[in-house]
Coordinates of C-alpha atoms in Angstrom, one line a residue:
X104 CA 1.8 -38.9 2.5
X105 CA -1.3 -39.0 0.1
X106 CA -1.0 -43.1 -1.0
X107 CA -4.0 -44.0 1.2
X108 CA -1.8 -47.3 2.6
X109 CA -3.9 -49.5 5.2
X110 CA -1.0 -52.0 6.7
X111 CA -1.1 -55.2 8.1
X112 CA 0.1 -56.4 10.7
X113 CA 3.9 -57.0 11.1
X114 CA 3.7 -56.1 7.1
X115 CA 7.0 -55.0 5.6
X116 CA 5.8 -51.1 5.6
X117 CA 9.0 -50.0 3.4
X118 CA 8.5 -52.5 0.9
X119 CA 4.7 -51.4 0.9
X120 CA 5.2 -48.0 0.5
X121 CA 8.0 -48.1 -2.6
X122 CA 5.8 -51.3 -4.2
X123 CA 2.9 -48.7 -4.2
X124 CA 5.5 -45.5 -5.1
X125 CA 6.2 -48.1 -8.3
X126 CA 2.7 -48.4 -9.6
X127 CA 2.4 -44.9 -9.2
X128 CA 5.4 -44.1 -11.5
X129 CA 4.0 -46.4 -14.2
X130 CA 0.5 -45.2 -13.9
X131 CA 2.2 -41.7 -14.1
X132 CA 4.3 -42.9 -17.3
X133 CA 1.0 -44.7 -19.0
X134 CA -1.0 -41.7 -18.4
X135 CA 2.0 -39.3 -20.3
X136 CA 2.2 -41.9 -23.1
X137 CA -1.4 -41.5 -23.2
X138 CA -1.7 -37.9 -23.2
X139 CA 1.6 -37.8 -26.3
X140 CA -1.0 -40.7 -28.2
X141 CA -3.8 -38.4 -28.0
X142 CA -1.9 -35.1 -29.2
X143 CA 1.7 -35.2 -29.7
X144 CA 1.2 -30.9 -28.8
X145 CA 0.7 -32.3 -25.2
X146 CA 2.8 -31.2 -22.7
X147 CA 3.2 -33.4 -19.6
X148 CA 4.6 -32.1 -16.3
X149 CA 4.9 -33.7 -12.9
X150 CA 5.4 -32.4 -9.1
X151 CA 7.0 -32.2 -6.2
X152 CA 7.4 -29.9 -2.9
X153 CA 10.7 -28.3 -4.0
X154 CA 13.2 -26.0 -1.4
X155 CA 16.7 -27.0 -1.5
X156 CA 18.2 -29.0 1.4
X157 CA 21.4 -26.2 2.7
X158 CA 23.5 -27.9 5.3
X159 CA 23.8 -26.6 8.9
X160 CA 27.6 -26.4 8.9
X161 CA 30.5 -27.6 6.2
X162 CA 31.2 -30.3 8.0
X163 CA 31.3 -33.5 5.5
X164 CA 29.0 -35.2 7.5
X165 CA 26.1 -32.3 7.1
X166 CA 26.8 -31.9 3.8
X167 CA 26.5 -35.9 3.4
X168 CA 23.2 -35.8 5.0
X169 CA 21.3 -32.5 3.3
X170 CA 22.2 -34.5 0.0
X171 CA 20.7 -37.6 1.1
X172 CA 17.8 -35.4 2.4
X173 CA 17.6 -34.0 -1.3
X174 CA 17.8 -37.1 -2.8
X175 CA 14.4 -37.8 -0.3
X176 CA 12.5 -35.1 -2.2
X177 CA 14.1 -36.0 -5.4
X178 CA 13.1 -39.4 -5.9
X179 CA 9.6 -39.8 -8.2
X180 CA 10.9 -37.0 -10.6
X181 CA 14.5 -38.8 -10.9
X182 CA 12.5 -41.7 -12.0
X183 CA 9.5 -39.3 -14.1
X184 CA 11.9 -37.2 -15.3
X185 CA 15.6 -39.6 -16.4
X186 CA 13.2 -42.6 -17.0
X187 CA 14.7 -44.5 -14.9
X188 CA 15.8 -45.8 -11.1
X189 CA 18.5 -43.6 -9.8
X190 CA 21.8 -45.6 -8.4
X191 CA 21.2 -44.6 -4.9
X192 CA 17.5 -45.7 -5.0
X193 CA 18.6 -48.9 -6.0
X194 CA 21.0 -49.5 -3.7
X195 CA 19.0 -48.6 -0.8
X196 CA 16.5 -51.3 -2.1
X197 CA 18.9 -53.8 -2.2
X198 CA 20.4 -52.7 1.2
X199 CA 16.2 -52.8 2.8
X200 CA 15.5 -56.2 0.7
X201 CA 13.1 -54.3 -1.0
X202 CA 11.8 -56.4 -4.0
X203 CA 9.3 -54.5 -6.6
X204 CA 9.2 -57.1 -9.0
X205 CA 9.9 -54.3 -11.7
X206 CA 8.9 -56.1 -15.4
X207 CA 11.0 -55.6 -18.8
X208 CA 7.8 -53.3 -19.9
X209 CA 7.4 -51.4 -16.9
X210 CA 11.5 -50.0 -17.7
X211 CA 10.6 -49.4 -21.2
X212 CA 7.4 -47.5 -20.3
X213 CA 8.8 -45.8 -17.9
X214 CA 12.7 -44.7 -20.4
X215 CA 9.8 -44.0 -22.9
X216 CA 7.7 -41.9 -21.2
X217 CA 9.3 -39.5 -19.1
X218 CA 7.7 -36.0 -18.6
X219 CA 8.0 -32.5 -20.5
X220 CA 8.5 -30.3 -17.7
X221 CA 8.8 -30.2 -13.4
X222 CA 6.5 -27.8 -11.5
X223 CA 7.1 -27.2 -8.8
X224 CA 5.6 -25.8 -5.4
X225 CA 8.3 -23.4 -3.3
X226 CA 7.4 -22.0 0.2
X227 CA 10.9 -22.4 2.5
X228 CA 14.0 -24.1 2.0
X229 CA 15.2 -26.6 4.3
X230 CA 18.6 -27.4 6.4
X231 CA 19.7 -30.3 7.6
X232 CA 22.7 -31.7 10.6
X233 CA 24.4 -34.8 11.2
X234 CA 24.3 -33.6 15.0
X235 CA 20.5 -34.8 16.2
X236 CA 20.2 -32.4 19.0
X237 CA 20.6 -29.5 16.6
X238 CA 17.1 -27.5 17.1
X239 CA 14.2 -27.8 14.8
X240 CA 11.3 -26.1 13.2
X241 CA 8.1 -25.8 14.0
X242 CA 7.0 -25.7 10.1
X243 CA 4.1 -28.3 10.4
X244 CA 5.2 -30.3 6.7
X245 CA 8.4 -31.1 6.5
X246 CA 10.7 -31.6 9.6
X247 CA 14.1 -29.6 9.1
X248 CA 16.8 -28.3 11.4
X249 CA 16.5 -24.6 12.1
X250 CA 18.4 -22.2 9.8
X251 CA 20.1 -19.4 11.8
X252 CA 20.2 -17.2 8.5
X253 CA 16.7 -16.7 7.9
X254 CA 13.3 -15.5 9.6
X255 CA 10.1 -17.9 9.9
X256 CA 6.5 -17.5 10.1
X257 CA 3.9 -17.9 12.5
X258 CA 3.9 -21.2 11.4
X259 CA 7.9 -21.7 11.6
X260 CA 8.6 -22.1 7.9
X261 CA 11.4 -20.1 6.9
X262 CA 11.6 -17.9 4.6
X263 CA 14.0 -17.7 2.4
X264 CA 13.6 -15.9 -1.6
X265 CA 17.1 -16.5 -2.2
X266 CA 16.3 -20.2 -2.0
X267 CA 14.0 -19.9 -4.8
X268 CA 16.4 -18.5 -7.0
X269 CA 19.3 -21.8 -5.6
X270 CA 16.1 -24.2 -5.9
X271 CA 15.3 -23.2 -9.6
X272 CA 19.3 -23.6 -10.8
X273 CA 19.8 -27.0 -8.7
X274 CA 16.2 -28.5 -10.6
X275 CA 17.2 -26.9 -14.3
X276 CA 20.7 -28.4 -13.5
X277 CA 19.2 -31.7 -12.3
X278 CA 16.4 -32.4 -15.3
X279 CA 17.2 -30.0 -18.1
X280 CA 13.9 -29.3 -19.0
X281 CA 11.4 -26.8 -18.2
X282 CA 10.0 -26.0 -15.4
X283 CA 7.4 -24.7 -13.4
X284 CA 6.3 -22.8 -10.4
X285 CA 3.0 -23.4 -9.3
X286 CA 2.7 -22.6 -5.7
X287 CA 4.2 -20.3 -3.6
X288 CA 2.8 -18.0 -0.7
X289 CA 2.6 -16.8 2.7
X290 CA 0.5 -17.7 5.4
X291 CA -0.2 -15.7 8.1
X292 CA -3.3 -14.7 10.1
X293 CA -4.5 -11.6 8.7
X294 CA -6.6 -8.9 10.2
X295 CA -9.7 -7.0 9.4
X296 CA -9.8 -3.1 10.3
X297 CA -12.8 -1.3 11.1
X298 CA -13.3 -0.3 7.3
X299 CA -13.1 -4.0 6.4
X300 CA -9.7 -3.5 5.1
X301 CA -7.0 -6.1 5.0
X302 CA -3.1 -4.8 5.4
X303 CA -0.6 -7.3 4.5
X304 CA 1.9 -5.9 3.7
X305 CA 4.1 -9.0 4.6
X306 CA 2.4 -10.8 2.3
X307 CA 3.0 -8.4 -0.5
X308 CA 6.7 -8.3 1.0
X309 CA 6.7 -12.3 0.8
X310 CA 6.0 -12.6 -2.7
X311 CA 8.0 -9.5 -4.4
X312 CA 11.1 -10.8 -3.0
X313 CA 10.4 -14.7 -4.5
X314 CA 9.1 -13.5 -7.2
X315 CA 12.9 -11.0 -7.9
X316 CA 14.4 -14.1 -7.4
X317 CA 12.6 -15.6 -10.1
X318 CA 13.8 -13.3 -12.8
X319 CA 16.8 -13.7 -11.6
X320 CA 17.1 -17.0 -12.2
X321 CA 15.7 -17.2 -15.8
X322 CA 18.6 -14.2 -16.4
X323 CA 20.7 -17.2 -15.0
X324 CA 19.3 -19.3 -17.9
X325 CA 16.8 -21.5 -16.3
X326 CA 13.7 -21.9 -18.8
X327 CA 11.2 -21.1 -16.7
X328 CA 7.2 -21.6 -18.0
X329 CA 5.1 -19.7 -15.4
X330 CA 4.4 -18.7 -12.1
X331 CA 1.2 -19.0 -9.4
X332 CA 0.8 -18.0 -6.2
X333 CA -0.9 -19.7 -3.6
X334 CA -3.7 -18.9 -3.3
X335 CA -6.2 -16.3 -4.9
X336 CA -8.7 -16.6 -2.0
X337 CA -7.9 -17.8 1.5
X338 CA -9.5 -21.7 1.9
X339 CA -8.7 -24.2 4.7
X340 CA -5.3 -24.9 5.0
X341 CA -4.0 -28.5 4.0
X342 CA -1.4 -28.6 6.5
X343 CA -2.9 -27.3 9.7
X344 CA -7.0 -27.2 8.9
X345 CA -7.2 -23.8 9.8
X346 CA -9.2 -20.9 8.6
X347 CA -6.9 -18.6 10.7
X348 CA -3.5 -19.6 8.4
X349 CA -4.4 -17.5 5.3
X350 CA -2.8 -17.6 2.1
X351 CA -5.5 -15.3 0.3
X352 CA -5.4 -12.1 -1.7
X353 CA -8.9 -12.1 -1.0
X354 CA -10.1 -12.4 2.7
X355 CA -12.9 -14.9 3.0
X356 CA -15.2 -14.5 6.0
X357 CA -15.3 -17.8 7.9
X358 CA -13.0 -18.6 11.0
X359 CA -12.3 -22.0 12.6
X360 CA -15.4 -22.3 14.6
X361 CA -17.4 -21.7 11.7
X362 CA -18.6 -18.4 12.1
X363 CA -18.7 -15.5 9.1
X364 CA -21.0 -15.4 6.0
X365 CA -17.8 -16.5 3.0
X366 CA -17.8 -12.9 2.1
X367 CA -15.1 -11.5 0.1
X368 CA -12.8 -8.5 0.8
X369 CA -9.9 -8.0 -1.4
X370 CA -6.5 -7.3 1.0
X371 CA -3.9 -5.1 0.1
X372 CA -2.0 -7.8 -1.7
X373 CA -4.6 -8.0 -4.1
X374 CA -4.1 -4.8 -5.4
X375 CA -0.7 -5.0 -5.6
X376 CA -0.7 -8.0 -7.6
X377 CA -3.0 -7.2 -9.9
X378 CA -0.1 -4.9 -11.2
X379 CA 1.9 -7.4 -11.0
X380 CA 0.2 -9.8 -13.7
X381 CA -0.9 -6.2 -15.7
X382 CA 2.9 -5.7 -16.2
X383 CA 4.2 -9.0 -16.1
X384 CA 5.9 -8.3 -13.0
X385 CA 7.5 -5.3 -14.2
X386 CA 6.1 -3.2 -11.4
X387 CA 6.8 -4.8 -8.1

């Protein structure tokens, strides 16, 4: 999504895309054994867009492909994280004739270098079906099959607090070593009363529920280092290039066409989580 990739033509674009997913994950490894040279204190971490892959049904077959979807998602922190190529990675090079010319040093700096904790970002949880005519959502990131569980936004991305709590447990069970939320959020368009107030009460809904799902799971066990939601103050959204899908506690003034000064009302939620970091989320 973010390599920057120009192809020729009739290039091999698999093997051009994992060549470059390579370099990446050394760079990544060199810049961690950099970081551990510089101060040993250091803490590394790496990223991903995390929300666990349910299947549609128990069939065998959906359950066969929300793991492989999973495994999709999972693929730079297997290799960040373990140090290493995962089986199934391999083997799907060798199936694609994929050849990245991996060197004796690039394994040992990457089984050397792996990474002190995962964050993590968390907005939805995904589903996935064997059956392609199994309806989809209109969530404008990743492409997943309709959950008939769970509510969406505007935007179709489900939501889905309990699949916080399931994403945290599969991730702690996966790398065993800290981890870290660093985005989630709502976005919604949000609306200015006459008194230039903001009620979002959804929003503030949204984020109580992830965030009793949270301490849930670190009663479960899972170490977990912080939390951020996305975002303090609403800015253009990466996925869509709106103004109108607002993530903000803090209304900016500025729409799509450009019009508004960028002043700054605090909503509802802002309040409300203000408390929240004052008592470390023991008043929700």
């Amino acid at each position: 999504m973010g390599a920057g990739l120009v192809f020729k033509e009739r290039e091999n674009e698999t093997q051009a895309k994992y060549l470059a997913a390579h370099h990446e994950l050394v760079a990544s490894a060199e810049a961690t054994r950099i970081a551990h040279e510089i101060d040993p204190e250091n803490k590394v971490g790496c990223m991903l867009a995390a929300g666990q892959t349910y299947p549609y049904s128990c069939a065998p077959e959906d359950v066969w492909k929300a793991m492989g979807k999973d495994r999709e998602n999972y693929f730079f922190i297997d290799v960040q994280a373990r140090g290493e190529y995962p089986a199934y990675a391999k083997k799907f090079f060798e199936r694609e004739g994929i050849q990245l010319d991996i060197t004796e040093e690039d394994e040992k700096l990457l089984k050397e270098n792996t990474v002190d904790f995962v964050s993590f970002s968390y907005y939805s949880s995904r589903c996935a079906s064997a059956d392609a005519s199994v309806d989809t959502t209109d969530g404008n990131v990743f492409a997943t099959v309709k959950n008939p569980h769970l509510k969406a936004s505007e935007w179709g991305w489900q939501i889905d607090p309990d699949g916080l709590r399931y994403t945290l447990n599969k991730l702690y069970d996966r790398y065993q070593i800290p981890l870290m939320i660093v985005e989630n959020g709502l976005g919604a368009v949000d609306e200015m009363d006459e008194d230039k107030k903001i009620h979002d009460n959804y929003r503030v809904d949204y984020l109580k529920k992830h965030i009793i799902e949270m301490k849930k799971a670190v009663e479960d066990g899972i170490d977990l280092k912080g939390y951020m939601m996305w975002a303090p103050i609403d800015i253009i959204s990466s996925s869509t290039g709106e103004m109108k899908k607002r993530y903000g506690l803090i209304y900016i003034d500025k729409d799509d066409n450009g019009n508004g000064d960028y002043s700054r009302y605090p909503k509802d939620s802002f309040y409300w989580y203000k408390k929240v970091i004052e008592t470390n989320g023991e008043i929700l």
